[in-house]
Amino acid sequence: MRAVCEPDGVAWAEVDIDADPGLQERYGELVPVVTVDGVQVGYWRIDPERIRKALH
């Protein structure tokens, strides 16, 4: 995420899904999961190109 977001100055946050029962129920085994503005854009494997497209 850092390699995708930082060059464009995009802020991002890592969230511990296991620390939040609601997130754990919602995402379960999809960790890691990536959301952009609340929309899920990937899980299990981080696809930099897919994330870049979602950010722009």
Short mmCIF file of C-alpha atoms in Angstrom, two decimals:
data_model
loop_
_atom_site.label_atom_id
_atom_site.label_comp_id
_atom_site.label_asym_id
_atom_site.label_seq_id
_atom_site.Cartn_x
_atom_site.Cartn_y
_atom_site.Cartn_z
CA MET A 1 0.00 0.00 0.00
CA ARG A 2 2.79 2.39 0.83
CA ALA A 3 4.39 1.86 -2.59
CA VAL A 4 1.07 2.54 -4.34
CA CYS A 5 -0.19 5.46 -2.26
CA GLU A 6 2.80 7.52 -1.19
CA PRO A 7 4.11 8.51 -4.67
CA ASP A 8 0.77 10.24 -5.32
CA GLY A 9 0.44 11.65 -1.81
CA VAL A 10 -2.60 9.49 -1.07
CA ALA A 11 -3.28 8.88 2.62
CA TRP A 12 -4.02 5.33 3.68
CA ALA A 13 -4.59 3.52 6.95
CA GLU A 14 -3.97 -0.02 8.12
CA VAL A 15 -6.79 -1.40 10.26
CA ASP A 16 -6.58 -4.49 12.47
CA ILE A 17 -9.71 -6.32 11.39
CA ASP A 18 -9.29 -8.88 14.16
CA ALA A 19 -9.64 -6.10 16.76
CA ASP A 20 -13.14 -5.16 15.54
CA PRO A 21 -15.87 -7.83 15.70
CA GLY A 22 -17.95 -6.02 13.05
CA LEU A 23 -15.07 -5.92 10.57
CA GLN A 24 -14.12 -9.49 11.42
CA GLU A 25 -17.67 -10.62 10.64
CA ARG A 26 -17.82 -8.57 7.43
CA TYR A 27 -14.44 -9.58 5.97
CA GLY A 28 -13.69 -12.87 7.74
CA GLU A 29 -11.11 -14.79 5.74
CA LEU A 30 -10.63 -12.07 3.09
CA VAL A 31 -7.66 -10.57 4.95
CA PRO A 32 -5.84 -8.64 3.75
CA VAL A 33 -8.66 -6.65 2.23
CA VAL A 34 -8.35 -3.27 0.52
CA THR A 35 -11.16 -0.73 0.40
CA VAL A 36 -11.18 2.66 -1.29
CA ASP A 37 -13.83 5.08 -0.04
CA GLY A 38 -15.70 2.14 1.51
CA VAL A 39 -15.67 0.03 -1.66
CA GLN A 40 -13.81 -3.28 -1.58
CA VAL A 41 -11.25 -3.32 -4.41
CA GLY A 42 -9.22 -6.38 -3.49
CA TYR A 43 -8.47 -9.10 -1.00
CA TRP A 44 -5.90 -11.83 -0.24
CA ARG A 45 -3.40 -10.51 -2.79
CA ILE A 46 -2.69 -6.81 -3.17
CA ASP A 47 -2.92 -5.81 -6.86
CA PRO A 48 -1.17 -2.44 -7.20
CA GLU A 49 -2.68 -1.63 -10.60
CA ARG A 50 -6.22 -2.32 -9.41
CA ILE A 51 -5.67 -0.07 -6.40
CA ARG A 52 -4.21 2.72 -8.57
CA LYS A 53 -7.28 2.58 -10.82
CA ALA A 54 -9.60 2.76 -7.82
CA LEU A 55 -7.73 5.79 -6.46
CA HIS A 56 -7.98 7.82 -9.68
#
